[in-house]
Every structure is written in C-alpha cells, then in structure tokens.
Amino acid sequence: MAGDAGQSGRYLYNRLSEKQFQQLCNSLLAHSFPEMTCYPVGHSDGGRDAVRRTGRRSVVYQVKWTSKPLQSPLSWLTEAIRGEADDIRRLVEEGAEEYYLMTSVAGTAVPLRGTMDKLDKRLEEYSAEFGIPMHCWWQADIDARVDAAPAELKWTYQEMLAGVDAVRYLREADSLAAKDQELRTLLLAVLATQWQEDVKVKFKQAELEAHRLTDLFIDVEAVQVSQPGRAGMLSHLKSSEALGGAAAYLLATKKPLTLVRGEPGQGKSTLGQYLCQVHRAAFLPDDGYRPGDTHLPTPQLPRLPLRLDLRDYAAWLGGEDPFSDFDEDPRKKARRARKQGSLEVYLAEFLSARSGGLSATVEMVRDVLLRFPMLIVLDGLDEMAQIQTRTRAVKEIDQFAARLGVNSLNVPQVVVTTRPNASGMAEPSMDTFEAIALTRLSPSLRTEYLRKWAEAHSIRGRDRRDLERTFRQRSAEPHIVQLADNPMQLTILLYLMRKRGNSVPAARTELYTSYMETFLDREAAKTPAVDEYRVDLEEVTAYLGWHLQSLAESAGRNGQLATKALRKAILDYLFGVEKQVDLVDALFTAVTDRVWALTSKVQGTFEFDVQPLREYFAARFLNDFAGADVRAFDKSTVLRALVRRPYWLNTSRFYAGFAKPNELAGLVEALEEELEEGVRPLQVRLAAWMLLADGVFSARTRTQRNAVDLISDDLSVRLLAHTLVSDSETPVLAPDRGGEELAERLKEQLASDPDSALTFERVAIVKQLQDRETFNSWWQARLFADSGRRQVAWLQLGASVKAGVNVAPDGVAKLELSENSAVVAAVGAGIMPDHGSPLEDRMIQAVLDGQCSESEGAGWSIAADLLKLCAPQHHLRRAFEDEQAYQADVGHRDTPVSGSTRQTAMRRLKERDSRFDHLQRALRFNKGQSGTSSPWGNTARALSDIYGPCWLAAEIAIIGASLPTDRFRTGVDITPGSEPFGEAADYGRLLQDIRFNRSKPEWWAEKFVAHDDPLSRATWALALLAGATDKVVLSNLSNLDTVAETLSDRLFRTMVEASSRLGASGLTRRLADGVLAAGVDISPVIGLLVAHHATAVERPADLPQFTTQALGDVGKYGTSGWPALRALSMRMIASPSEEVLEGIRAHGAASVLPSLAIPRATVYDSGILCSPADFPLEWVLAAERRVSQDAGNEPLEQVAADNEWFTL
C-alpha cells in the first residue's frame, strides 16, 4: 500500500518542519560521532549544518528537506548542490575533505536506472569538479540510522513516528506531548474496554459466560474461496485451497483485506474476538486490572485492534445512536438516515463511547489510521437486515478500504465477517478483498473442543470418560456428526450429553428445543418464579425473538432493546393476547436476570446472546402462534414468506423443523410453488437442500422423495454444484435424508445422456453424496453396457473421479478404443494399459501429440506420468512466482501436482527407460542455470531425444521462448548445425531462435517455406503468435491463414488450444489492436488466435474488430474461444440482444468467465434461467443474482400484519 507521497513508509519526515528535520539529522550525527559540531538551525551556516573534525581533517554535512512529493528528486538534489557550489568550493579551500548531503527524499534502487544510482554518477562528476568526495544519504539511509538510534532520540521527534514505534512511544515514553498524551489515554481506554467485552465467551445459556475465551477457543479451519482480483476466475468445480486454522492464517497473512464467511454458529464472531485479544495483549499493560488469560500468542506484527458490530453501524447509518442508553421507541417517528456515513465518522463516535466518554474527532481517527498498524474487525455483515442499509454499508466499507490504501503507512488489516450469501446481497469488493470460508469441524478439532469444554466445566475422572465415550458412540451417527460440525451446536450437544447422556436428538430444531427445555428445567428447579410462570415465560421469549428479528428487518435496528422498550414490548404483548399485564415485572426478571434468553452486553440494553437463538425463538413463535386465530390456517404460507427473504433463511430452517409429519407435504408444496414463481432461484433451492439436510422430511419417505425432485432439475444442478464447491459449509445430504435418492436421480440423468453439458456438474454432486466405490461400480457397469460414441462419453465422465484406474486388465481389453477420441478419453479417465501393448503406445502418442494436455494424468501409466511431469500447465506455472499457471481462469486446467507425486512418477519412468534420467536433469535449474530458460528448452530436448519431435516438446520450448527477458536470460543446450523445425528439430535451437529473431521477418518467412510438414507448420504458427513482434506477425498473417487451411482439424485445434493457454497465462507480450483487426479481416479464427495475445488478460474487452456473428462462430473451439466469449459478455451487459445471447449460447455451458454483474433487468434473464444447460455458468449465476436482487420483499412483519397472522 502506498504511503504519504514522498515517503518510503518507515518514518513520517514530512510531518516534521525543516528545522526539526535538521535537528534530527544533527542528533543522529551526534549519536554516532560524539565529537561532531552541530551548528544552530535557522542561522546562515555557509553551506554546513554539521562538521566532524579529526585532526586537520574535516567532514561536512549539509541537510536538504522537503515536505512535498517530488516528480524529479534527481533534478531537485542536483539543483540543491549547484546552489551550494560556491560554499562547497570555499569549504574545500578551508580543508574539507569529504561532503555529505542528508535528505528526506526517497530514492529508487533500480540498478543503473534508479535515482540513487543516477545521483551517484552525478556525484562522481561533482567530486571531480570540486575536488572532494561527495555522498548522499537518502531517506533510506536516514531510516537506517533512526532505526539504530535509542528510543529517547526517536521520541524527541514523535511527530514522525508510525507503526510499532508509535505504539511503543504511547506506551513507554516518560513524557508525551499534550496531544499525544490525550491520544494515548483514549486508545488505552478503548483497548481496555474492548478487552473486558471480549475476554469471556458470549454464550451464557450454555453456561459459558463465566469462562475465558482462551479456555475454549479452537482455531476453526478455513479455505480460500477467492483471491483479490480473481473472484469468479476460479472454476466452480475446483477445490478451494486449505488455509489451516483461520486465526493462525489471519495473524500471518500478507493480504490486508479479508472477508470471512461462516455458517450460523461457526465461530465468526469468536474468531474476531480472539484476533483482537491477541493484538490487545501486546499493547495493554499486565497491571492487575486486566482480567482473563494472558497466555496468548505474540503476533509477529502487533496491530492496534478495534472490533465493531456492523449491526450497530447499520443502526447508526439509519440515524440511531447505538451508544446511547436513552429509551427510544423506533415506531414513534421515522429517523432520517445520515448523509455522512463514513466509517471514520462512525469510528470517532465509537472511540468516544468505548473510552468512557473521552473526546474523539475524525481528524484523530485519521491520524491513528495513518500512524498505527491497525486491525479492524467488522463483525456481522449478515446481521444488516435491510438491503438498502447493507448496500450502503458495503459501499462505505469499500471506500474506507480504498482510503486506507492511500492514507496509511502500515498496511492496515480489515476483516469482515458474514454468513454465506445465497441472494446476491452486497459484499465487499472481490477486486480488493480476499474471501475465505470457515469449514466444518474436523474430528481432531471436535475432540480438542470436547476436552477444553470438559476442563472448563471441571469434568474429570470417570465423568469425563463417560462423556467422551458417549460422544464417540453418538458421533458414529452421520446426523450427530452433522450437528457437531460447528462450535455452537457442538456446545449444545455436549451440554445435553452431560445432562442426559445418550438421549440427545439428531435433528437441528429438536436439538435447540431439547437444549432450551433442559436449561429451563434447571432454572425452574432453582427459582420458583420460573417454575410458576414457565409457560408464559416461554411464550414471551418466543415473542421477543420474533419482535427483535422483525425490528432488525423493518426498522434497521441492531437487535437490542433498551430496558424501558423491553418492558413495554412485554406489556404490549400481554395486553394484546389478553393475559395478565401485572406479570410484566416477573417475566422481565425471568427473561433477563434468571439467565434465560436475553443478556445485557451494553449497559441499559438487552439482546439475545447469539443470533441463532433469536432466530430459533422467532421460528418458535411463528410455529406456535402464526394463524392461531385463523381457521384452517395454511402454515406453508409462512414457509414461503421465510425462504424468499435472505434475512429469514436460517429462521426458515428452525420453522420447518417444528413441523409435524402431517404438515410436511404442505411444506414441500410451498417450496415447489416458490420454485415455480422463480423469485429467488438459488436461495429457495438452497433452503430445500438445507431442510433435507436437517432431516425435516425424513419422517415421511414419499415426502422426502418429492422434496428431492425439486432440486434435481437442470437449474438446481448448476446452482447447487457451484454452491457445494464455493461454500464449504453447505451441509452434505446424509443417505437417509435425501442424499441417496438425489444421487440415484442424478445417475439416472447421467445414464440417459452421458454427453450432456451438465454431466460434470451432476458427477460433482454425486461425488459429494456417494462413496467412490459405489460410484465406480455403477460407472463400470454403464461403461461396458454401452459402445461406440457413448462409451467415449462414459470415459470422459469418469475422468473427474479417476474411475479408469479401477478397470481391470480384462476390462481394458473389452473397451472399444479404435478412435483417437476414445484413446484421449482413456488417458483422462486413468485407464491402465498393459506395458508394451499397442494401447499403451497409442496413449503415449496422444499425450505427445498434445491431445491430452488438459488432462490431470490419472493413474500410473506412462502416459499419465508424462502428464504429471510435462503437461504445459506445469511449465507455465514455473514462470510465475505465485505458481499459478494462468493470470485469468478461462477454463484451462490448473491443478498443481505435489513434489512427491512427481518424484514417484519420475521413478516409475526411469524404471521403464533409463533415458528418463536426462529428462529428470533437464527439468531442474542445474548449476549455472538459475534465471535462464534452460529447464524449458532442455526438457523439450530430452522429450524429443526419447520420442522424437512432437507437439508436447515444441509447446514446452515455445513457453520457454516466451519467458520475460528481464527475469530469464536465454540459456539452453543446442546441437551444432541443427534446425528449429523439421524431422530432426532441435527444440533448444527453436527456443533460442525465437528469442533472437523476434523482429526479423526474413527469418520467419524463410522457416515457413523451408519446413512444410504439419508439425513444423503448427509449431511455426504458435511460435509466431507467442514470440514475434507486431510487425512480424502482421506480415505473416497470410502464412498463418495457410496453416489454418492446411492442417488437419485435430492438429489445428491442438495449436489453437496451446495458443489459448499461452495467452491466458499472461506470459506473452500483447499484440497491438491493428494486428488484431488485420487478423479478423482474414477470418474469425485467425482473429481469435491473435486475440489470445492481444486482449488484456485481467479484464474482458469488447473486441470491436469482430462482428457478433464472428464472436459466436469461434465458440466451436470451446475453452480456447475465451476472448470472444468475454467480448460477447461485455456486449450483452452494455446492449443486450437476442443475437448476442445466441453468440454466448454458442460457447456452451462449460465455458468459463470472470464474475459478471447484470446492471439492470432484461427480458433475457429468465430465458437464461429457463435454459441453464445452454449457457456458461457465470451467465446463469449473473441472471440468478439479477432476478433475486430485483425480487424486493416487504418486511415479514408487514406480511404478518396484512394476513392477520397474529392478533396483537
């Protein structure tokens, strides 16, 4: 992140005055050289600010300072020296023997071209001119000397301090300037207050409120969902990258902005608490006033932490004061939303409130953000119920993050937490935020938590062993494992197991109900008032869950009620349902003081401890009392209203869980009607999936089967396959909760049409529902039952699960593999041929011909092992420091192979043929080859030595030729007198010649004429596209067209695919628009080949050189048509039409795009959703988001009033 202009980021010299900077320089000199003479500042100094004398020898120091960023620091310093020329000459005459210029200006270090090297050259000239050695201490030199100076010296110039130094100054300095003393008092007060708020677990109903956070914290694991700027570039069927523990990751990550997604109860807020406590512990003194465990890890970079509840921020944006104790009835008058809603303004009020009322200003906030390393946790984006408020808040968060990037020197860290987003609601920009997702608890984490929980409750000895045995036994049941896969539900399970032993429910709603009943039983036994008013207490608590949840949605409240408002809500309810109003005091006390449902986290207010509890009670109230006074009330109308509202989605799960067996069919009908209406396609399907996973329909097999039917259509397959990968927390359907039925339904669809565009998505879902052995048995039966083209389709289907490795040798012999496409499919599926068999030779040849370069290399055949070592993606990946083969995911395979897997593959190959020893050496950077193209060229040569010239070797060599010359010098073995093309092609020479002849049209023309065999022509074409200059490509487009016309379709498609890979990698230089226009004039496919290397990889371009018809025509090249598909998508967004939509359709469902946003509703959105198998996934997702965003729902409270659900 950039710092203040003119700053390198270590110290803020521009905040000092010119005199202060000179005093700082003098102090540094005096610290290093006690004999230094420092002259008074502000006086006429005759060109010397300090002099160091040793005998008759003197060294002169002159200070030059500026507070402004400089366009040309070299010119400024040069002018400064020229301005001192007369004084320098006089000083030399007086005996000066060395001259130092000390400056606050930041230099650049690029060898020969940076300002530091350039000034050194000028100083050599001045040294010769003045007859004295001259040197310059740049900002980095001053930084280094300040680093080495004692703290007392730094603190004298506290205005320049930033980062950890600024924090140390506030903590440790004996005397501070008045302004900094005020800031220190404020910040330490805020840290102390938030330490107190976060030191305990926030879940009192499970008897955890008395326990320290650190006693029970487990580091829930996370996966990376998207990287900044690459959201939507990850294929929906790729696995997310495992990150380990979320806390450990966020304490060490270099990425400053992170969105953390997690299911209800997964521990998002606890994670935020823990992160902040770790950083607070580094700053707060351990003086006996700080409660809680101090044994927290020490962060490598301590940050000043602030944790903000976004529901409070939402209330503040709406005009409320979330920090006030004043009782306000939100219904009395409409509050006006704030015009100025920036997070800096909110932070000023937040700091004032959390510091005990000290004054905090926006200027103070900006100063803190500038100077201090910050951690800002924005917790609970999902708790912003109003869509407009959430959208505005996200906009403010994005703008805040952008300002941090410009106005801070310490790379602040911002962490935003939220639930998974199934409704296209606003989230921080994925261009700047990394997205990670908390995962289900692993068995080891469940065990760790059990032990911590038992220790916290002093459960030891036999009781502990009984609890652990009960947990192990019940955890063998899939439903219990599902309940135990997040910390909150695991806490409830352990609580119930402790109280009731083996007798714990296996369904989610029942779990919460049993937990509440058990808890209330205990309270009733201790408190007669609770026992006496138990029925009323449960009813009022359920009402408060509904009331607070509704207020959050309809009035933008933060889930809290002031004391007076809570009493009034209870009174109003009792009066409305004609119960005794004099029960108010008793029920208020029971609801709050008796440790029942509500707690006071902020003085003067009450709220439910955790949001899932509020949602549970809201669902309970809806189940028990909605329609109580309406004859033949249809409960399914409530479910319909719930599932179409994002804020009520978790409530809908609890609500459906209360249903009796004779109500289940009505719930399925309600879901079916919602699906037919198409208001929120993904959310309703996800709701149906969740209800199945929760076991809502398991009591009625037929009803459950009908529910499964709802999510087996094409649109469900596309949306759910994407969700299961993008949201790691989506629960898997247990076999007896619809999982087996859905798997069988999808397998029926696969058997009916294995060539379907949705085959791989159907397989992806089945993989989640059935074990590999079951799937493989079914797959083999279908494989051998079909023949011809359908058998090829089954082989292709089996590739994603590597099913071919399980086919026995006698089964391999039965396969019909006469066609080349069948051999390629066999390689992809992992078919294992007999050693030395004709099939093995054909599979190897298919790999060498480049036909299998998009295969993973399943199994351990020679063909598979060659792919593990030599597939183009691996050689592209080696060119990048981040080890990603492609700068944009357009659909090409980018699956890293572990080092151990590659070593094993190489060992097998060497056992078959000793010549693979040479390939092993060639793949490495050997002695003297670092920073050269040797591994690429020598690998291509080694492959050619074993198998002869082939496309795979040629492509590897051309990748090497495309490497950036500023990072990789040309270096490769070459056979003297060899040729780059032809029957004896030397691929080392090919690599060298491409690099040496980039701009020589005569070389390209000569080689085109000299070598007319198909492999040479295809190699020449790819080399031209990847390596030649604009002028050379332009002059050879007609030859490129000749290649396109004369090559076989198979070889030409292979070349197009290779060109696409190189273009998507971002490795090649970009060709000019004029070259692209000339290519398009020849033919659409020539235009496509040029477009691979002419369009920006990072963002889609419209490609106006193409007609819409031409962009659609190249859709037949599949993944390789990505520039055209991107262009069509840009046109569809800007000016939608049937013609453009048909062009997108021509590219097919498997094509990959970056994330899209349709700015406004069109008549085509519903058409895409009606034919989801015809369009790329991103267009299906974009249409679904557009439809969902336009749905617009009135608050549920209003629906309830309009339909007279309650008589209140």
mmCIF file of C-alpha atoms in Angstrom, residues 2-188:
data_model
loop_
_atom_site.group_PDB
_atom_site.id
_atom_site.type_symbol
_atom_site.label_atom_id
_atom_site.label_comp_id
_atom_site.label_asym_id
_atom_site.label_seq_id
_atom_site.Cartn_x
_atom_site.Cartn_y
_atom_site.Cartn_z
ATOM 1 C CA ALA A 2 1.161 3.440 -0.730
ATOM 2 C CA GLY A 3 2.096 5.754 1.995
ATOM 3 C CA ASP A 4 2.075 9.518 2.100
ATOM 4 C CA ALA A 5 3.556 10.977 -1.048
ATOM 5 C CA GLY A 6 7.261 11.186 -0.834
ATOM 6 C CA GLN A 7 7.520 8.664 1.968
ATOM 7 C CA SER A 8 9.041 5.211 1.847
ATOM 8 C CA GLY A 9 6.835 4.207 4.740
ATOM 9 C CA ARG A 10 9.164 3.899 7.767
ATOM 10 C CA TYR A 11 9.075 7.404 9.289
ATOM 11 C CA LEU A 12 6.941 10.457 8.506
ATOM 12 C CA TYR A 13 9.634 13.076 7.892
ATOM 13 C CA ASN A 14 7.159 15.274 6.071
ATOM 14 C CA ARG A 15 5.352 15.812 9.411
ATOM 15 C CA LEU A 16 8.489 17.487 10.750
ATOM 16 C CA SER A 17 9.378 21.064 9.910
ATOM 17 C CA GLU A 18 12.581 21.876 8.063
ATOM 18 C CA LYS A 19 14.238 22.938 11.319
ATOM 19 C CA GLN A 20 13.076 19.764 13.121
ATOM 20 C CA PHE A 21 14.441 17.564 10.357
ATOM 21 C CA GLN A 22 17.812 19.318 10.581
ATOM 22 C CA GLN A 23 17.782 18.847 14.355
ATOM 23 C CA LEU A 24 17.006 15.151 13.853
ATOM 24 C CA CYS A 25 19.937 14.775 11.449
ATOM 25 C CA ASN A 26 22.225 16.565 13.890
ATOM 26 C CA SER A 27 21.051 14.287 16.701
ATOM 27 C CA LEU A 28 21.792 11.191 14.593
ATOM 28 C CA LEU A 29 25.250 12.505 13.761
ATOM 29 C CA ALA A 30 25.990 13.399 17.391
ATOM 30 C CA HIS A 31 24.865 9.921 18.480
ATOM 31 C CA SER A 32 27.254 8.284 16.017
ATOM 32 C CA PHE A 33 30.104 10.801 16.363
ATOM 33 C CA PRO A 34 30.284 12.475 19.802
ATOM 34 C CA GLU A 35 32.942 14.888 18.517
ATOM 35 C CA MET A 36 30.514 16.282 15.938
ATOM 36 C CA THR A 37 30.000 20.069 15.790
ATOM 37 C CA CYS A 38 26.357 20.909 15.049
ATOM 38 C CA TYR A 39 25.511 24.449 14.001
ATOM 39 C CA PRO A 40 22.352 26.264 15.157
ATOM 40 C CA VAL A 41 19.370 25.827 12.918
ATOM 41 C CA GLY A 42 17.916 28.834 11.186
ATOM 42 C CA HIS A 43 21.265 30.646 11.013
ATOM 43 C CA SER A 44 23.375 31.391 7.976
ATOM 44 C CA ASP A 45 25.625 28.327 8.005
ATOM 45 C CA GLY A 46 27.828 28.843 4.965
ATOM 46 C CA GLY A 47 26.882 25.501 3.435
ATOM 47 C CA ARG A 48 27.483 23.362 6.519
ATOM 48 C CA ASP A 49 24.906 22.161 9.040
ATOM 49 C CA ALA A 50 27.423 19.941 10.889
ATOM 50 C CA VAL A 51 31.164 19.282 10.735
ATOM 51 C CA ARG A 52 33.158 16.343 12.035
ATOM 52 C CA ARG A 53 36.849 17.121 12.622
ATOM 53 C CA THR A 54 39.642 14.614 13.212
ATOM 54 C CA GLY A 55 42.903 16.496 13.463
ATOM 55 C CA ARG A 56 43.148 18.771 10.474
ATOM 56 C CA ARG A 57 40.658 16.638 8.518
ATOM 57 C CA SER A 58 37.003 17.730 8.370
ATOM 58 C CA VAL A 59 33.874 16.101 7.007
ATOM 59 C CA VAL A 60 30.966 18.413 6.128
ATOM 60 C CA TYR A 61 27.250 17.505 6.398
ATOM 61 C CA GLN A 62 24.507 19.547 4.717
ATOM 62 C CA VAL A 63 20.769 18.840 5.218
ATOM 63 C CA LYS A 64 18.137 19.186 2.487
ATOM 64 C CA TRP A 65 14.467 18.701 3.364
ATOM 65 C CA THR A 66 11.143 18.946 1.578
ATOM 66 C CA SER A 67 7.586 18.184 2.683
ATOM 67 C CA LYS A 68 6.278 17.752 -0.864
ATOM 68 C CA PRO A 69 6.358 14.776 -3.196
ATOM 69 C CA LEU A 70 8.844 15.285 -5.986
ATOM 70 C CA GLN A 71 8.313 14.408 -9.626
ATOM 71 C CA SER A 72 12.073 14.504 -10.176
ATOM 72 C CA PRO A 73 14.087 14.134 -6.962
ATOM 73 C CA LEU A 74 17.270 13.827 -9.017
ATOM 74 C CA SER A 75 16.798 17.284 -10.550
ATOM 75 C CA TRP A 76 15.881 18.774 -7.174
ATOM 76 C CA LEU A 77 19.005 17.419 -5.462
ATOM 77 C CA THR A 78 21.177 18.384 -8.395
ATOM 78 C CA GLU A 79 19.871 21.940 -8.219
ATOM 79 C CA ALA A 80 20.453 21.935 -4.459
ATOM 80 C CA ILE A 81 24.108 21.000 -4.991
ATOM 81 C CA ARG A 82 24.546 23.620 -7.717
ATOM 82 C CA GLY A 83 23.064 26.174 -5.315
ATOM 83 C CA GLU A 84 25.740 25.279 -2.758
ATOM 84 C CA ALA A 85 28.611 25.317 -5.297
ATOM 85 C CA ASP A 86 30.332 28.462 -4.014
ATOM 86 C CA ASP A 87 30.113 27.315 -0.389
ATOM 87 C CA ILE A 88 31.485 23.891 -1.321
ATOM 88 C CA ARG A 89 34.498 25.408 -3.068
ATOM 89 C CA ARG A 90 35.164 27.650 -0.043
ATOM 90 C CA LEU A 91 34.884 24.693 2.340
ATOM 91 C CA VAL A 92 37.358 22.722 0.242
ATOM 92 C CA GLU A 93 39.784 25.626 0.371
ATOM 93 C CA GLU A 94 39.336 25.644 4.168
ATOM 94 C CA GLY A 95 40.335 21.981 4.372
ATOM 95 C CA ALA A 96 37.121 19.989 3.964
ATOM 96 C CA GLU A 97 37.990 16.531 2.689
ATOM 97 C CA GLU A 98 34.535 14.887 2.379
ATOM 98 C CA TYR A 99 31.000 16.181 1.796
ATOM 99 C CA TYR A 100 27.677 14.500 2.722
ATOM 100 C CA LEU A 101 24.214 15.556 1.625
ATOM 101 C CA MET A 102 21.457 14.370 4.024
ATOM 102 C CA THR A 103 17.935 14.417 2.586
ATOM 103 C CA SER A 104 14.368 13.381 3.425
ATOM 104 C CA VAL A 105 13.774 12.468 -0.217
ATOM 105 C CA ALA A 106 13.107 8.802 -1.021
ATOM 106 C CA GLY A 107 15.360 7.323 -3.693
ATOM 107 C CA THR A 108 14.712 4.408 -6.048
ATOM 108 C CA ALA A 109 17.072 1.455 -6.265
ATOM 109 C CA VAL A 110 16.603 0.018 -9.794
ATOM 110 C CA PRO A 111 20.140 -0.773 -10.993
ATOM 111 C CA LEU A 112 21.503 1.923 -13.339
ATOM 112 C CA ARG A 113 18.042 3.452 -13.819
ATOM 113 C CA GLY A 114 17.088 4.334 -10.235
ATOM 114 C CA THR A 115 17.581 7.820 -8.794
ATOM 115 C CA MET A 116 20.183 6.572 -6.306
ATOM 116 C CA ASP A 117 22.491 5.192 -8.986
ATOM 117 C CA LYS A 118 21.908 8.215 -11.218
ATOM 118 C CA LEU A 119 22.780 10.657 -8.448
ATOM 119 C CA ASP A 120 25.884 8.633 -7.572
ATOM 120 C CA LYS A 121 27.043 9.158 -11.151
ATOM 121 C CA ARG A 122 26.372 12.907 -10.860
ATOM 122 C CA LEU A 123 28.199 12.998 -7.550
ATOM 123 C CA GLU A 124 31.249 11.408 -9.185
ATOM 124 C CA GLU A 125 31.226 14.290 -11.654
ATOM 125 C CA TYR A 126 30.823 16.870 -8.870
ATOM 126 C CA SER A 127 33.581 15.177 -6.861
ATOM 127 C CA ALA A 128 35.899 15.665 -9.797
ATOM 128 C CA GLU A 129 34.697 19.250 -10.299
ATOM 129 C CA PHE A 130 35.029 20.347 -6.643
ATOM 130 C CA GLY A 131 37.970 18.157 -5.738
ATOM 131 C CA ILE A 132 36.259 16.464 -2.789
ATOM 132 C CA PRO A 133 34.478 13.084 -2.394
ATOM 133 C CA MET A 134 30.720 13.707 -2.289
ATOM 134 C CA HIS A 135 27.997 11.372 -0.963
ATOM 135 C CA CYS A 136 24.249 11.413 -0.384
ATOM 136 C CA TRP A 137 22.280 9.933 2.486
ATOM 137 C CA TRP A 138 18.805 9.314 1.113
ATOM 138 C CA GLN A 139 15.653 8.730 3.131
ATOM 139 C CA ALA A 140 16.518 5.016 3.439
ATOM 140 C CA ASP A 141 19.910 5.944 4.922
ATOM 141 C CA ILE A 142 18.257 8.244 7.446
ATOM 142 C CA ASP A 143 15.720 5.470 8.215
ATOM 143 C CA ALA A 144 18.508 3.016 8.988
ATOM 144 C CA ARG A 145 20.186 5.459 11.377
ATOM 145 C CA VAL A 146 16.904 6.257 13.128
ATOM 146 C CA ASP A 147 16.320 2.504 13.490
ATOM 147 C CA ALA A 148 19.666 2.190 15.266
ATOM 148 C CA ALA A 149 19.132 5.246 17.472
ATOM 149 C CA PRO A 150 17.978 4.917 21.097
ATOM 150 C CA ALA A 151 14.267 5.209 21.797
ATOM 151 C CA GLU A 152 14.726 8.512 23.625
ATOM 152 C CA LEU A 153 16.107 10.091 20.466
ATOM 153 C CA LYS A 154 13.177 8.844 18.377
ATOM 154 C CA TRP A 155 10.621 10.030 20.909
ATOM 155 C CA THR A 156 12.051 13.540 20.807
ATOM 156 C CA TYR A 157 10.703 13.657 17.249
ATOM 157 C CA GLN A 158 7.454 11.803 17.944
ATOM 158 C CA GLU A 159 5.620 13.510 15.064
ATOM 159 C CA MET A 160 7.476 11.308 12.586
ATOM 160 C CA LEU A 161 6.741 8.004 14.355
ATOM 161 C CA ALA A 162 4.431 5.437 12.818
ATOM 162 C CA GLY A 163 3.598 1.776 13.264
ATOM 163 C CA VAL A 164 5.034 -0.148 16.197
ATOM 164 C CA ASP A 165 7.325 2.766 17.097
ATOM 165 C CA ALA A 166 4.289 4.993 17.530
ATOM 166 C CA VAL A 167 2.640 2.389 19.748
ATOM 167 C CA ARG A 168 5.785 1.973 21.851
ATOM 168 C CA TYR A 169 6.009 5.741 22.209
ATOM 169 C CA LEU A 170 2.474 5.938 23.537
ATOM 170 C CA ARG A 171 3.066 3.030 25.907
ATOM 171 C CA GLU A 172 6.573 3.664 27.157
ATOM 172 C CA ALA A 173 7.592 7.280 26.760
ATOM 173 C CA ASP A 174 8.004 9.025 30.117
ATOM 174 C CA SER A 175 6.758 12.366 28.874
ATOM 175 C CA LEU A 176 4.470 12.916 25.924
ATOM 176 C CA ALA A 177 3.270 15.990 24.127
ATOM 177 C CA ALA A 178 -0.157 17.056 25.353
ATOM 178 C CA LYS A 179 -1.814 15.941 22.105
ATOM 179 C CA ASP A 180 -0.211 12.504 22.266
ATOM 180 C CA GLN A 181 -0.977 12.134 25.948
ATOM 181 C CA GLU A 182 -4.632 12.661 25.080
ATOM 182 C CA LEU A 183 -4.408 10.099 22.253
ATOM 183 C CA ARG A 184 -2.637 7.591 24.482
ATOM 184 C CA THR A 185 -5.292 7.878 27.170
ATOM 185 C CA LEU A 186 -8.056 7.448 24.602
ATOM 186 C CA LEU A 187 -6.584 4.399 22.854
ATOM 187 C CA LEU A 188 -5.621 2.558 26.015
#
